[in-house]
Every structure is written in C-alpha cells, then in structure tokens.
C-alpha cells in the first residue's frame, strides 16, 4: 500500500503560498545574522569581561552556522526571489566569510537530498553510528569543545586553499580585523577564531544529530523515517538553530520552501495528522541528545 504524501495534506493554494519567496524576508534573515555578529563584537569591546566575552563567542559561533545555513538556502534558490540574487548574496555575503563556495556546496548537498534514505547519501557518515554509547557522545563533544575538531577541519581547509579562488576570504578577514581595530578592539578579532575552532564544531554536530542522527530508519526513503525536526526554544534559536534550520524534515519534504515559511508548513502538516505514528519530532536539543544515546539494554 503506498504511503501518504505530504502534498495530500496541503491544498494547491497552500503549497503555492509556502513556496513563495520574499526578498524582504531574505534580506531580513541576512541582516539579523550579521547584526547579531556585530552586536556580539560590540558587546565584548564595550564591556570586556569574562561573561560578555563568553556570550559573544557563543553568539558568533551560532551565527557562523547561520551564515552556513544562508549558503544552504541560497543553494536551493529558496531565500530570495530570483536565481541571481540567491547566487550573489549566498556566495559573497555568506559563503566567503566561512571560506566556502556556494557552487561547490550545492553540487555536494543536492546529492544528499537525492540519496537521503539510501547508502549513497554523502552525509550518512556523519550520523550512521547513532545512537551511540553515552561515553562515546561525551568524547565526540569533548573533541569539539577542546578544539581538536576545529583545528583538524581548518588545517584541511588551509591545505586546500587556492589564492585564485579564495582571495575574497582574505579580504574579509583583513576587513574584519580593520573594523574591530577602528572600533577600539583589535583583540576582539580573536573571538571569530575562538568561536570557529572551539564552539562551531559542537553546534554543527548537534545540528547533524538532530537532523538525521535520531531518525528512526535512515535506510528508508520516507522523510519521516530518515529525517527529524526539532522544535526549539528562543535561546536554542539564538545559539544553535538559526534561520529555522531545525525544521529539517519539512525542508526534506520540499526543499523549495523558504526557511521563513518552514514553521508554517510544520504547523499545517501537524494539524492534519501527517506526523502521527512517526517519532520524527524532537522537543528541544536536550531531547535530541537523549535520543542519540543508546539505552542501557542496547548492544554496544
């Protein structure tokens, strides 16, 4: 018997509304991410103390992921109206600061969508071992928070560095340092790197676990089985789940739905029973972490 499709739960008009992009919302999304980064630096420079510095690092790390999510959404042409605007903004205002490339990311990422629920999913290696033993999960996050993961990833990125392709990243780094120096806090430049090396990897791991690590059957092509959504609180949105990235199941159902409409898509599908009978919705990242650990009776 064929499984029900999400399109059976939504009208044509609702689908049309959900997939409608808005330049105003796109620019707002970008502005919020950069404003939070700027605000975090400003806070640390204006009132330098351990509390503000730690808070700034946490916010910057969360918005570094936010920039990555903007690259992701622009790669799907789902943030702005028009292909060129998505390509230009996604590359120059989000990918470049993260030493990334929108075209290269798209080539890789679309394979993840095409092969989700199969052994050919290029992202399966990040989550195939979950659930894991509690001690294993601790070791993974310990590697992230002590910088081992971040330094490994950055060394790999530097080995692949090609000036002809990535000179804009150098311009961004120089510009960031100059702006902070002019603001009277040249030392705050280090906060970008502390966030990137010591916090960002842990946030990325947590996001990956929430998206596919706690899915009930990663070998099934039904998105309700191979993907999960996490319903988050305001502080989780601020620090670890920017730009509605936690509505990942909805994104896999329809990658063309802009991030600012995923919450409404979730609400509609939930109200009509699309998720009933499926353990595909987590309530916060605490719930994600609980689901990611093997029960005591499960084999190691």
mmCIF file with all atom_site columns, N, CA, C and O in Angstrom, residues 208-240:
data_model
loop_
_atom_site.group_PDB
_atom_site.id
_atom_site.type_symbol
_atom_site.label_atom_id
_atom_site.label_alt_id
_atom_site.label_comp_id
_atom_site.label_asym_id
_atom_site.label_entity_id
_atom_site.label_seq_id
_atom_site.pdbx_PDB_ins_code
_atom_site.Cartn_x
_atom_site.Cartn_y
_atom_site.Cartn_z
_atom_site.occupancy
_atom_site.B_iso_or_equiv
_atom_site.pdbx_formal_charge
_atom_site.auth_seq_id
_atom_site.auth_comp_id
_atom_site.auth_asym_id
_atom_site.auth_atom_id
_atom_site.pdbx_PDB_model_num
ATOM 1   N N  . UNK A 1 208 ? 23.567 18.138 13.207 1.00 0.00 ? 208 UNK A N  1
ATOM 2   C CA . UNK A 1 208 ? 23.560 16.915 12.407 1.00 0.00 ? 208 UNK A CA 1
ATOM 3   C C  . UNK A 1 208 ? 22.828 15.788 13.138 1.00 0.00 ? 208 UNK A C  1
ATOM 4   O O  . UNK A 1 208 ? 22.059 15.039 12.524 1.00 0.00 ? 208 UNK A O  1
ATOM 5   N N  . UNK A 1 209 ? 23.064 15.671 14.435 1.00 0.00 ? 209 UNK A N  1
ATOM 6   C CA . UNK A 1 209 ? 22.374 14.638 15.208 1.00 0.00 ? 209 UNK A CA 1
ATOM 7   C C  . UNK A 1 209 ? 20.868 14.885 15.169 1.00 0.00 ? 209 UNK A C  1
ATOM 8   O O  . UNK A 1 209 ? 20.079 13.953 14.972 1.00 0.00 ? 209 UNK A O  1
ATOM 9   N N  . UNK A 1 210 ? 20.465 16.141 15.355 1.00 0.00 ? 210 UNK A N  1
ATOM 10  C CA . UNK A 1 210 ? 19.050 16.462 15.351 1.00 0.00 ? 210 UNK A CA 1
ATOM 11  C C  . UNK A 1 210 ? 18.381 16.245 14.009 1.00 0.00 ? 210 UNK A C  1
ATOM 12  O O  . UNK A 1 210 ? 17.194 15.920 13.937 1.00 0.00 ? 210 UNK A O  1
ATOM 13  N N  . UNK A 1 211 ? 19.126 16.402 12.923 1.00 0.00 ? 211 UNK A N  1
ATOM 14  C CA . UNK A 1 211 ? 18.537 16.279 11.588 1.00 0.00 ? 211 UNK A CA 1
ATOM 15  C C  . UNK A 1 211 ? 18.381 14.820 11.151 1.00 0.00 ? 211 UNK A C  1
ATOM 16  O O  . UNK A 1 211 ? 17.335 14.427 10.637 1.00 0.00 ? 211 UNK A O  1
ATOM 17  N N  . UNK A 1 212 ? 19.421 14.031 11.328 1.00 0.00 ? 212 UNK A N  1
ATOM 18  C CA . UNK A 1 212 ? 19.375 12.653 10.842 1.00 0.00 ? 212 UNK A CA 1
ATOM 19  C C  . UNK A 1 212 ? 19.878 11.625 11.853 1.00 0.00 ? 212 UNK A C  1
ATOM 20  O O  . UNK A 1 212 ? 19.596 10.439 11.703 1.00 0.00 ? 212 UNK A O  1
ATOM 21  N N  . UNK A 1 213 ? 20.616 12.066 12.872 1.00 0.00 ? 213 UNK A N  1
ATOM 22  C CA . UNK A 1 213 ? 21.179 11.120 13.826 1.00 0.00 ? 213 UNK A CA 1
ATOM 23  C C  . UNK A 1 213 ? 20.151 10.402 14.672 1.00 0.00 ? 213 UNK A C  1
ATOM 24  O O  . UNK A 1 213 ? 20.358 9.257  15.076 1.00 0.00 ? 213 UNK A O  1
ATOM 25  N N  . UNK A 1 214 ? 19.032 11.064 14.965 1.00 0.00 ? 214 UNK A N  1
ATOM 26  C CA . UNK A 1 214 ? 17.997 10.446 15.799 1.00 0.00 ? 214 UNK A CA 1
ATOM 27  C C  . UNK A 1 214 ? 16.818 9.959  14.963 1.00 0.00 ? 214 UNK A C  1
ATOM 28  O O  . UNK A 1 214 ? 15.775 9.602  15.503 1.00 0.00 ? 214 UNK A O  1
ATOM 29  N N  . UNK A 1 215 ? 16.986 9.937  13.642 1.00 0.00 ? 215 UNK A N  1
ATOM 30  C CA . UNK A 1 215 ? 15.931 9.402  12.775 1.00 0.00 ? 215 UNK A CA 1
ATOM 31  C C  . UNK A 1 215 ? 15.727 7.924  13.060 1.00 0.00 ? 215 UNK A C  1
ATOM 32  O O  . UNK A 1 215 ? 16.663 7.209  13.433 1.00 0.00 ? 215 UNK A O  1
ATOM 33  N N  . UNK A 1 216 ? 14.516 7.449  12.876 1.00 0.00 ? 216 UNK A N  1
ATOM 34  C CA . UNK A 1 216 ? 14.200 6.072  13.271 1.00 0.00 ? 216 UNK A CA 1
ATOM 35  C C  . UNK A 1 216 ? 14.646 5.027  12.256 1.00 0.00 ? 216 UNK A C  1
ATOM 36  O O  . UNK A 1 216 ? 14.869 3.868  12.614 1.00 0.00 ? 216 UNK A O  1
ATOM 37  N N  . UNK A 1 217 ? 14.787 5.425  10.987 1.00 0.00 ? 217 UNK A N  1
ATOM 38  C CA . UNK A 1 217 ? 15.236 4.455  9.973  1.00 0.00 ? 217 UNK A CA 1
ATOM 39  C C  . UNK A 1 217 ? 15.906 5.200  8.820  1.00 0.00 ? 217 UNK A C  1
ATOM 40  O O  . UNK A 1 217 ? 15.250 5.600  7.863  1.00 0.00 ? 217 UNK A O  1
ATOM 41  N N  . UNK A 1 218 ? 17.221 5.355  8.915  1.00 0.00 ? 218 UNK A N  1
ATOM 42  C CA . UNK A 1 218 ? 17.945 6.111  7.891  1.00 0.00 ? 218 UNK A CA 1
ATOM 43  C C  . UNK A 1 218 ? 18.060 5.357  6.571  1.00 0.00 ? 218 UNK A C  1
ATOM 44  O O  . UNK A 1 218 ? 18.573 5.897  5.590  1.00 0.00 ? 218 UNK A O  1
ATOM 45  N N  . UNK A 1 219 ? 17.595 4.108  6.542  1.00 0.00 ? 219 UNK A N  1
ATOM 46  C CA . UNK A 1 219 ? 17.641 3.326  5.304  1.00 0.00 ? 219 UNK A CA 1
ATOM 47  C C  . UNK A 1 219 ? 16.324 3.366  4.541  1.00 0.00 ? 219 UNK A C  1
ATOM 48  O O  . UNK A 1 219 ? 16.174 2.702  3.521  1.00 0.00 ? 219 UNK A O  1
ATOM 49  N N  . UNK A 1 220 ? 15.364 4.157  5.039  1.00 0.00 ? 220 UNK A N  1
ATOM 50  C CA . UNK A 1 220 ? 14.057 4.267  4.392  1.00 0.00 ? 220 UNK A CA 1
ATOM 51  C C  . UNK A 1 220 ? 13.945 5.614  3.699  1.00 0.00 ? 220 UNK A C  1
ATOM 52  O O  . UNK A 1 220 ? 14.386 6.629  4.227  1.00 0.00 ? 220 UNK A O  1
ATOM 53  N N  . UNK A 1 221 ? 13.354 5.644  2.526  1.00 0.00 ? 221 UNK A N  1
ATOM 54  C CA . UNK A 1 221 ? 13.262 6.892  1.776  1.00 0.00 ? 221 UNK A CA 1
ATOM 55  C C  . UNK A 1 221 ? 12.132 7.809  2.224  1.00 0.00 ? 221 UNK A C  1
ATOM 56  O O  . UNK A 1 221 ? 12.017 8.937  1.734  1.00 0.00 ? 221 UNK A O  1
ATOM 57  N N  . UNK A 1 222 ? 11.274 7.358  3.134  1.00 0.00 ? 222 UNK A N  1
ATOM 58  C CA . UNK A 1 222 ? 10.254 8.229  3.708  1.00 0.00 ? 222 UNK A CA 1
ATOM 59  C C  . UNK A 1 222 ? 10.951 9.228  4.633  1.00 0.00 ? 222 UNK A C  1
ATOM 60  O O  . UNK A 1 222 ? 11.623 8.839  5.583  1.00 0.00 ? 222 UNK A O  1
ATOM 61  N N  . UNK A 1 223 ? 10.787 10.520 4.346  1.00 0.00 ? 223 UNK A N  1
ATOM 62  C CA . UNK A 1 223 ? 11.482 11.542 5.127  1.00 0.00 ? 223 UNK A CA 1
ATOM 63  C C  . UNK A 1 223 ? 11.113 11.498 6.598  1.00 0.00 ? 223 UNK A C  1
ATOM 64  O O  . UNK A 1 223 ? 11.917 11.873 7.454  1.00 0.00 ? 223 UNK A O  1
ATOM 65  N N  . UNK A 1 224 ? 9.923  11.022 6.935  1.00 0.00 ? 224 UNK A N  1
ATOM 66  C CA . UNK A 1 224 ? 9.524  10.944 8.336  1.00 0.00 ? 224 UNK A CA 1
ATOM 67  C C  . UNK A 1 224 ? 10.314 9.889  9.085  1.00 0.00 ? 224 UNK A C  1
ATOM 68  O O  . UNK A 1 224 ? 10.339 9.885  10.323 1.00 0.00 ? 224 UNK A O  1
ATOM 69  N N  . UNK A 1 225 ? 10.965 9.000  8.355  1.00 0.00 ? 225 UNK A N  1
ATOM 70  C CA . UNK A 1 225 ? 11.787 7.960  8.965  1.00 0.00 ? 225 UNK A CA 1
ATOM 71  C C  . UNK A 1 225 ? 13.278 8.276  8.899  1.00 0.00 ? 225 UNK A C  1
ATOM 72  O O  . UNK A 1 225 ? 14.025 7.903  9.801  1.00 0.00 ? 225 UNK A O  1
ATOM 73  N N  . UNK A 1 226 ? 13.731 8.969  7.851  1.00 0.00 ? 226 UNK A N  1
ATOM 74  C CA . UNK A 1 226 ? 15.170 9.218  7.730  1.00 0.00 ? 226 UNK A CA 1
ATOM 75  C C  . UNK A 1 226 ? 15.600 10.615 8.163  1.00 0.00 ? 226 UNK A C  1
ATOM 76  O O  . UNK A 1 226 ? 16.787 10.926 8.145  1.00 0.00 ? 226 UNK A O  1
ATOM 77  N N  . UNK A 1 227 ? 14.639 11.449 8.545  1.00 0.00 ? 227 UNK A N  1
ATOM 78  C CA . UNK A 1 227 ? 14.940 12.833 8.919  1.00 0.00 ? 227 UNK A CA 1
ATOM 79  C C  . UNK A 1 227 ? 14.078 13.232 10.110 1.00 0.00 ? 227 UNK A C  1
ATOM 80  O O  . UNK A 1 227 ? 12.988 12.692 10.301 1.00 0.00 ? 227 UNK A O  1
ATOM 81  N N  . UNK A 1 228 ? 14.563 14.201 10.894 1.00 0.00 ? 228 UNK A N  1
ATOM 82  C CA . UNK A 1 228 ? 13.811 14.672 12.061 1.00 0.00 ? 228 UNK A CA 1
ATOM 83  C C  . UNK A 1 228 ? 13.739 16.194 12.072 1.00 0.00 ? 228 UNK A C  1
ATOM 84  O O  . UNK A 1 228 ? 14.593 16.883 11.508 1.00 0.00 ? 228 UNK A O  1
ATOM 85  N N  . UNK A 1 229 ? 12.728 16.693 12.744 1.00 0.00 ? 229 UNK A N  1
ATOM 86  C CA . UNK A 1 229 ? 12.591 18.115 13.044 1.00 0.00 ? 229 UNK A CA 1
ATOM 87  C C  . UNK A 1 229 ? 12.729 18.301 14.548 1.00 0.00 ? 229 UNK A C  1
ATOM 88  O O  . UNK A 1 229 ? 12.294 17.450 15.324 1.00 0.00 ? 229 UNK A O  1
ATOM 89  N N  . UNK A 1 230 ? 13.330 19.409 14.953 1.00 0.00 ? 230 UNK A N  1
ATOM 90  C CA . UNK A 1 230 ? 13.465 19.722 16.377 1.00 0.00 ? 230 UNK A CA 1
ATOM 91  C C  . UNK A 1 230 ? 12.745 21.036 16.662 1.00 0.00 ? 230 UNK A C  1
ATOM 92  O O  . UNK A 1 230 ? 13.040 22.064 16.025 1.00 0.00 ? 230 UNK A O  1
ATOM 93  N N  . UNK A 1 231 ? 11.799 20.990 17.581 1.00 0.00 ? 231 UNK A N  1
ATOM 94  C CA . UNK A 1 231 ? 11.085 22.200 17.988 1.00 0.00 ? 231 UNK A CA 1
ATOM 95  C C  . UNK A 1 231 ? 11.890 22.877 19.091 1.00 0.00 ? 231 UNK A C  1
ATOM 96  O O  . UNK A 1 231 ? 12.161 22.262 20.128 1.00 0.00 ? 231 UNK A O  1
ATOM 97  N N  . UNK A 1 232 ? 12.303 24.115 18.862 1.00 0.00 ? 232 UNK A N  1
ATOM 98  C CA . UNK A 1 232 ? 13.290 24.746 19.732 1.00 0.00 ? 232 UNK A CA 1
ATOM 99  C C  . UNK A 1 232 ? 12.722 25.944 20.479 1.00 0.00 ? 232 UNK A C  1
ATOM 100 O O  . UNK A 1 232 ? 11.745 26.556 20.066 1.00 0.00 ? 232 UNK A O  1
ATOM 101 N N  . UNK A 1 233 ? 13.382 26.276 21.568 1.00 0.00 ? 233 UNK A N  1
ATOM 102 C CA . UNK A 1 233 ? 13.056 27.457 22.370 1.00 0.00 ? 233 UNK A CA 1
ATOM 103 C C  . UNK A 1 233 ? 13.824 28.656 21.815 1.00 0.00 ? 233 UNK A C  1
ATOM 104 O O  . UNK A 1 233 ? 14.736 28.501 21.000 1.00 0.00 ? 233 UNK A O  1
ATOM 105 N N  . UNK A 1 234 ? 13.507 29.846 22.315 1.00 0.00 ? 234 UNK A N  1
ATOM 106 C CA . UNK A 1 234 ? 14.105 31.058 21.767 1.00 0.00 ? 234 UNK A CA 1
ATOM 107 C C  . UNK A 1 234 ? 15.622 31.037 21.896 1.00 0.00 ? 234 UNK A C  1
ATOM 108 O O  . UNK A 1 234 ? 16.343 31.459 20.984 1.00 0.00 ? 234 UNK A O  1
ATOM 109 N N  . UNK A 1 235 ? 16.132 30.547 23.034 1.00 0.00 ? 235 UNK A N  1
ATOM 110 C CA . UNK A 1 235 ? 17.579 30.565 23.233 1.00 0.00 ? 235 UNK A CA 1
ATOM 111 C C  . UNK A 1 235 ? 18.282 29.531 22.358 1.00 0.00 ? 235 UNK A C  1
ATOM 112 O O  . UNK A 1 235 ? 19.438 29.721 21.959 1.00 0.00 ? 235 UNK A O  1
ATOM 113 N N  . UNK A 1 236 ? 17.583 28.453 22.022 1.00 0.00 ? 236 UNK A N  1
ATOM 114 C CA . UNK A 1 236 ? 18.156 27.486 21.085 1.00 0.00 ? 236 UNK A CA 1
ATOM 115 C C  . UNK A 1 236 ? 18.199 28.071 19.677 1.00 0.00 ? 236 UNK A C  1
ATOM 116 O O  . UNK A 1 236 ? 19.152 27.836 18.919 1.00 0.00 ? 236 UNK A O  1
ATOM 117 N N  . UNK A 1 237 ? 17.186 28.844 19.329 1.00 0.00 ? 237 UNK A N  1
ATOM 118 C CA . UNK A 1 237 ? 17.216 29.532 18.033 1.00 0.00 ? 237 UNK A CA 1
ATOM 119 C C  . UNK A 1 237 ? 18.382 30.509 17.965 1.00 0.00 ? 237 UNK A C  1
ATOM 120 O O  . UNK A 1 237 ? 19.022 30.671 16.918 1.00 0.00 ? 237 UNK A O  1
ATOM 121 N N  . UNK A 1 238 ? 18.680 31.165 19.077 1.00 0.00 ? 238 UNK A N  1
ATOM 122 C CA . UNK A 1 238 ? 19.757 32.146 19.115 1.00 0.00 ? 238 UNK A CA 1
ATOM 123 C C  . UNK A 1 238 ? 21.124 31.499 18.985 1.00 0.00 ? 238 UNK A C  1
ATOM 124 O O  . UNK A 1 238 ? 21.975 31.965 18.219 1.00 0.00 ? 238 UNK A O  1
ATOM 125 N N  . UNK A 1 239 ? 21.338 30.407 19.709 1.00 0.00 ? 239 UNK A N  1
ATOM 126 C CA . UNK A 1 239 ? 22.686 29.853 19.821 1.00 0.00 ? 239 UNK A CA 1
ATOM 127 C C  . UNK A 1 239 ? 22.977 28.658 18.914 1.00 0.00 ? 239 UNK A C  1
ATOM 128 O O  . UNK A 1 239 ? 24.122 28.475 18.491 1.00 0.00 ? 239 UNK A O  1
ATOM 129 N N  . UNK A 1 240 ? 21.995 27.816 18.636 1.00 0.00 ? 240 UNK A N  1
ATOM 130 C CA . UNK A 1 240 ? 22.318 26.575 17.909 1.00 0.00 ? 240 UNK A CA 1
ATOM 131 C C  . UNK A 1 240 ? 21.408 26.264 16.724 1.00 0.00 ? 240 UNK A C  1
ATOM 132 O O  . UNK A 1 240 ? 21.719 25.353 15.953 1.00 0.00 ? 240 UNK A O  1
#
